[in-house]
XYZ file of C-alpha atoms in Angstrom:
374
model
C 81.012 66.417 109.461
C 84.769 65.455 110.152
C 83.714 61.459 109.536
C 83.498 62.223 105.664
C 86.965 64.432 105.409
C 88.553 61.742 103.222
C 85.774 61.359 100.872
C 85.003 65.536 101.105
C 89.109 66.296 100.288
C 88.803 63.356 97.091
C 85.830 65.304 96.091
C 87.926 68.996 95.834
C 89.827 68.150 92.821
C 89.049 65.518 90.043
C 91.831 66.145 88.189
C 94.729 63.945 86.635
C 96.826 62.289 89.511
C 99.854 61.390 87.339
C 103.421 62.403 88.802
C 102.926 65.756 90.980
C 105.528 68.262 89.641
C 108.596 69.283 91.497
C 108.407 72.415 93.324
C 110.834 74.188 95.684
C 111.713 77.316 97.635
C 114.323 79.557 96.949
C 115.352 83.027 97.664
C 115.883 85.312 94.584
C 114.703 89.023 95.198
C 114.434 91.042 98.398
C 112.052 94.233 98.365
C 113.808 96.517 100.696
C 112.421 100.221 101.058
C 110.030 100.673 103.985
C 110.474 101.965 107.285
C 107.863 99.294 108.971
C 105.484 96.221 108.566
C 104.775 95.727 105.356
C 100.574 94.980 105.745
C 99.638 94.435 101.962
C 100.437 93.703 98.439
C 98.620 93.606 95.087
C 99.484 92.897 91.639
C 98.431 95.217 88.697
C 99.350 93.116 85.525
C 98.645 96.028 82.891
C 101.641 97.032 84.559
C 103.785 93.697 85.611
C 103.651 95.874 89.346
C 103.595 95.282 92.822
C 102.142 97.541 94.914
C 102.809 97.184 98.820
C 101.476 99.416 101.709
C 103.115 99.701 105.217
C 102.250 100.738 108.676
C 105.034 103.438 107.765
C 102.268 105.583 106.169
C 103.621 104.540 102.094
C 102.490 103.252 99.230
C 105.576 101.749 97.226
C 105.370 100.584 93.343
C 107.877 97.692 92.251
C 108.255 96.625 88.466
C 108.695 93.135 88.040
C 109.741 93.702 84.532
C 113.236 91.687 83.688
C 112.986 90.488 87.390
C 115.211 87.345 86.368
C 117.813 88.943 84.588
C 120.270 88.608 87.365
C 120.438 84.709 88.033
C 121.930 85.626 91.509
C 120.502 87.023 94.509
C 119.375 90.719 93.953
C 117.774 93.569 95.463
C 115.005 95.480 93.627
C 114.170 98.819 94.539
C 110.534 100.794 93.858
C 110.431 102.764 91.026
C 107.673 105.216 92.914
C 106.947 106.740 96.053
C 103.308 107.394 96.925
C 102.840 110.021 100.088
C 99.348 111.391 101.328
C 98.455 109.048 104.187
C 99.103 109.896 108.003
C 98.494 107.103 109.571
C 99.705 103.290 109.220
C 97.859 101.371 105.848
C 96.528 98.181 106.472
C 95.154 97.337 102.678
C 95.406 98.009 99.216
C 93.315 96.662 96.236
C 93.248 97.517 92.344
C 90.691 98.338 90.305
C 88.839 96.759 87.578
C 90.070 94.514 84.874
C 91.968 97.203 82.835
C 92.285 99.793 85.391
C 95.277 101.968 86.616
C 94.067 102.890 89.428
C 94.687 101.381 92.838
C 93.076 101.978 96.223
C 94.372 102.236 100.102
C 93.209 102.923 103.469
C 94.099 101.911 107.049
C 94.213 103.450 110.524
C 92.697 106.840 108.724
C 89.158 105.756 107.964
C 90.038 107.442 104.455
C 90.239 105.823 101.599
C 92.767 107.138 99.189
C 92.359 106.572 95.183
C 96.104 106.668 93.032
C 96.303 106.893 89.453
C 100.302 104.891 89.022
C 102.270 105.511 86.100
C 104.264 103.085 84.053
C 107.938 102.457 84.938
C 109.046 104.457 81.907
C 107.043 107.463 82.886
C 108.569 107.598 86.005
C 112.179 109.398 86.598
C 113.155 107.532 89.533
C 116.138 109.440 90.641
C 114.364 113.168 89.737
C 111.461 114.813 89.824
C 108.472 113.465 87.901
C 105.302 113.378 90.634
C 104.215 116.582 89.233
C 103.804 115.184 85.964
C 100.534 113.498 86.884
C 97.444 113.671 89.130
C 98.590 110.580 90.876
C 96.111 111.257 93.898
C 93.287 111.447 92.292
C 90.437 111.486 95.218
C 89.211 109.782 98.267
C 86.177 108.130 99.546
C 85.287 108.671 103.264
C 81.798 108.222 104.525
C 81.900 110.741 107.616
C 84.590 113.171 108.602
C 85.769 110.719 111.732
C 86.159 107.992 110.232
C 86.944 103.922 111.768
C 89.729 101.721 111.054
C 89.231 100.221 107.378
C 90.962 97.169 107.261
C 90.175 95.378 103.925
C 89.074 96.681 100.290
C 87.990 94.206 97.730
C 86.984 95.364 94.259
C 84.557 93.390 92.137
C 85.904 91.766 89.227
C 83.842 92.930 86.390
C 81.709 95.933 87.491
C 82.407 99.266 89.226
C 81.880 98.169 92.853
C 84.488 99.008 95.498
C 83.830 97.038 98.772
C 85.391 97.983 102.091
C 85.441 96.364 105.268
C 85.317 99.075 108.860
C 86.205 98.761 112.225
C 82.589 100.429 113.047
C 81.385 97.244 111.773
C 80.000 98.368 108.462
C 80.252 97.319 104.980
C 80.569 99.871 102.830
C 79.787 99.808 99.010
C 81.171 102.597 97.028
C 80.604 103.419 92.904
C 84.297 103.591 91.339
C 84.747 105.087 87.790
C 88.274 105.780 85.854
C 91.278 107.978 86.567
C 90.077 110.757 83.965
C 86.520 110.920 85.275
C 88.007 111.148 89.022
C 90.530 114.118 87.957
C 87.352 116.210 85.854
C 84.712 115.712 88.569
C 86.700 115.287 92.196
C 86.604 118.775 94.544
C 87.123 118.354 98.377
C 83.330 119.144 99.051
C 82.007 115.887 96.886
C 84.384 113.300 99.020
C 80.927 111.263 99.450
C 78.928 111.075 96.423
C 79.954 107.789 95.400
C 79.290 106.103 98.734
C 76.295 103.927 97.514
C 75.472 101.735 100.663
C 75.942 100.486 104.184
C 75.456 97.004 105.592
C 75.515 96.927 109.444
C 73.271 94.023 110.222
C 75.767 91.209 111.172
C 75.053 91.015 114.984
C 77.840 89.457 116.783
C 77.008 85.732 117.744
C 78.630 86.015 121.290
C 76.158 89.207 122.424
C 73.142 89.613 123.478
C 72.762 93.127 123.602
C 72.468 94.456 120.039
C 75.986 95.075 119.409
C 77.400 94.204 115.778
C 80.402 92.150 114.654
C 83.394 93.746 112.963
C 84.565 92.337 110.043
C 87.818 91.996 109.086
C 88.392 90.247 105.736
C 86.687 89.720 102.352
C 86.288 88.820 98.976
C 84.282 88.296 95.709
C 83.108 84.385 95.085
C 84.996 82.809 92.085
C 81.782 81.070 91.145
C 78.810 83.333 92.060
C 80.607 87.294 91.780
C 77.225 88.545 93.093
C 78.280 87.236 96.507
C 80.827 88.166 98.598
C 82.861 85.867 101.667
C 83.150 87.904 104.707
C 85.267 86.913 107.939
C 83.809 88.497 111.356
C 85.976 88.779 114.676
C 83.166 87.055 116.390
C 84.501 83.871 115.017
C 82.201 83.161 112.011
C 82.286 83.293 107.919
C 79.585 84.821 105.996
C 78.131 84.912 102.270
C 76.471 88.308 101.945
C 74.620 88.732 98.687
C 75.868 91.608 97.136
C 72.984 93.387 95.801
C 70.755 92.962 98.873
C 73.426 93.372 101.438
C 71.664 90.055 103.432
C 73.662 87.099 104.571
C 72.678 84.049 103.290
C 75.023 81.401 105.090
C 77.144 81.530 108.335
C 79.487 79.221 109.822
C 81.166 79.418 112.640
C 84.780 78.737 112.898
C 84.488 77.221 116.812
C 81.829 74.697 115.790
C 84.182 71.992 117.495
C 85.310 74.117 120.474
C 81.959 74.196 121.952
C 79.561 77.009 122.721
C 80.938 77.915 126.360
C 83.855 79.691 125.330
C 84.320 83.453 126.566
C 83.906 86.460 124.001
C 87.332 87.609 124.594
C 88.351 84.191 123.215
C 86.473 84.094 120.440
C 88.500 86.791 118.740
C 91.342 84.344 118.666
C 89.435 82.271 116.346
C 88.734 84.993 113.827
C 89.149 84.468 110.002
C 92.506 86.424 108.662
C 92.592 84.965 104.970
C 90.962 83.273 102.085
C 91.800 81.484 99.188
C 88.937 80.465 96.758
C 88.652 77.450 94.300
C 87.932 78.133 91.180
C 86.545 75.008 89.910
C 84.119 73.882 92.946
C 82.590 76.347 95.611
C 85.329 75.854 98.712
C 86.835 78.437 100.780
C 89.747 77.896 102.555
C 90.008 80.084 105.328
C 93.023 81.128 107.520
C 92.176 81.875 111.536
C 93.735 83.073 114.056
C 94.159 79.960 116.260
C 96.408 78.898 113.291
C 94.452 76.256 112.062
C 93.415 76.450 108.405
C 89.935 75.537 108.006
C 87.919 74.337 104.062
C 84.414 75.621 103.578
C 82.540 73.591 100.943
C 79.299 75.869 99.882
C 76.980 73.212 99.029
C 76.851 72.164 103.053
C 75.098 74.426 105.068
C 76.062 72.883 108.794
C 79.692 73.238 108.763
C 83.202 73.103 107.907
C 84.038 69.835 105.918
C 88.003 70.037 106.664
C 89.733 71.217 110.302
C 94.122 71.407 110.050
C 94.126 72.825 113.370
C 98.430 72.183 113.495
C 98.557 73.873 110.202
C 100.871 76.537 112.348
C 101.957 77.707 115.337
C 100.772 81.162 114.852
C 97.974 82.847 113.422
C 97.595 81.968 109.555
C 97.518 85.339 107.508
C 97.288 84.895 103.737
C 96.564 81.995 101.763
C 97.043 81.189 97.843
C 95.675 78.723 95.538
C 97.619 77.103 92.660
C 95.279 75.362 89.722
C 93.212 74.259 92.908
C 95.463 71.562 94.198
C 98.486 73.255 95.971
C 97.694 75.853 98.574
C 100.136 78.023 100.067
C 99.868 79.468 103.485
C 101.985 82.261 105.673
C 101.705 82.578 109.286
C 103.150 85.057 111.833
C 105.035 82.085 112.870
C 107.695 83.336 109.624
C 106.874 79.921 107.946
C 105.640 79.210 104.726
C 104.092 75.839 104.073
C 102.854 74.271 100.695
C 99.858 71.673 100.526
C 98.240 69.236 98.375
C 94.511 69.928 99.168
C 94.017 66.169 98.207
C 95.822 64.961 101.209
C 95.786 67.800 103.573
C 97.148 66.492 106.792
C 101.031 67.363 106.399
C 103.185 70.092 104.139
C 104.346 68.856 100.965
C 107.107 71.629 101.336
C 108.016 74.206 104.336
C 110.456 76.781 104.320
C 111.353 79.967 106.500
C 110.169 82.850 105.150
C 112.035 85.363 107.571
C 114.683 85.123 109.705
C 113.675 87.532 111.685
C 110.496 86.923 114.385
C 109.335 90.301 115.917
C 105.446 90.531 118.041
C 104.176 89.856 114.528
C 105.972 89.017 111.125
C 104.393 87.893 107.156
C 101.345 89.649 106.791
C 100.310 88.657 103.212
C 101.579 87.047 100.192
C 100.980 87.095 96.365
C 101.765 83.962 93.947
C 102.352 84.765 90.381
C 101.041 81.124 88.496
C 103.037 81.234 85.319
C 106.656 81.972 86.978
C 105.794 80.399 90.291
C 107.159 83.307 92.069
C 106.096 83.631 95.939
C 106.551 87.461 97.040
C 106.327 87.355 101.302
C 105.441 90.721 103.252
């Protein structure tokens, strides 16, 4: 399909092609409180708060109220720190719309459930956590849990999906914070476990081994389906109701079939950005590329930007289905016009320090065009 790249890109967005708005990247605020790498961010719109989880086992809650009250560069402190995990945290997710619950998980294989209070309900410099049942429960399928790599809550239904390093995709039934407080005991931790799907065979093995899911998201055009990335360099579409995989895309289709197993992990999907107007999936890969999948085609990747970054692409965000923001371990933030995807229209350095791995996640707030990078 490479010969049709231009046609496919022109079809991506059929919008007014007047003068594009002017964008710029400017440092405005720093969030400094964690003691180790920040792995994931999520936004609670009901509270205008940002949630961050880190390898330091801590969860931080930041209020974004009056964020631009000071026009100069400033440092923002969290108004709440949640403690309870004993291992590095890799993912966090909010509940469905209107919920004050968040879910956090990582190395322990345990999903903790938290009821987050508003900023004005917390005494930032005094004891206040005893006023709330902040940790209202947990999910755990077995006593010896495997690492959980990602969490995603259904946008409208009471359903949470978790991806585990034991190659399983687990469904959990979610309820309200009040119901958790009333019903939770240490003996019924797994009563909300609904289903486990483990039927995605790794495409590089012939001895029955399963691929490990690494990233997922619900499709915006079809909420009953999910896109899931696996460590065998495949992107699959799963029917949530049946657990069956309806489509499978090989992210290494242009690399040939003779790549060793150990190298295929280097092409695994790390992140997704989903278009609203068309069934398009933007995929950031470990090999530093960004690939675009059009679900109307069953025979492969429709666009392949192999030189997007110089290190693994870790986060993607779409603005108005036209502008794509990409973040990488190379500490660079790039902005792309997906109608002409060859070169970025804006590039900036997101971090002045490059460790073994840096810049794991990002969020895009469309109203203020605030781009948060961890």
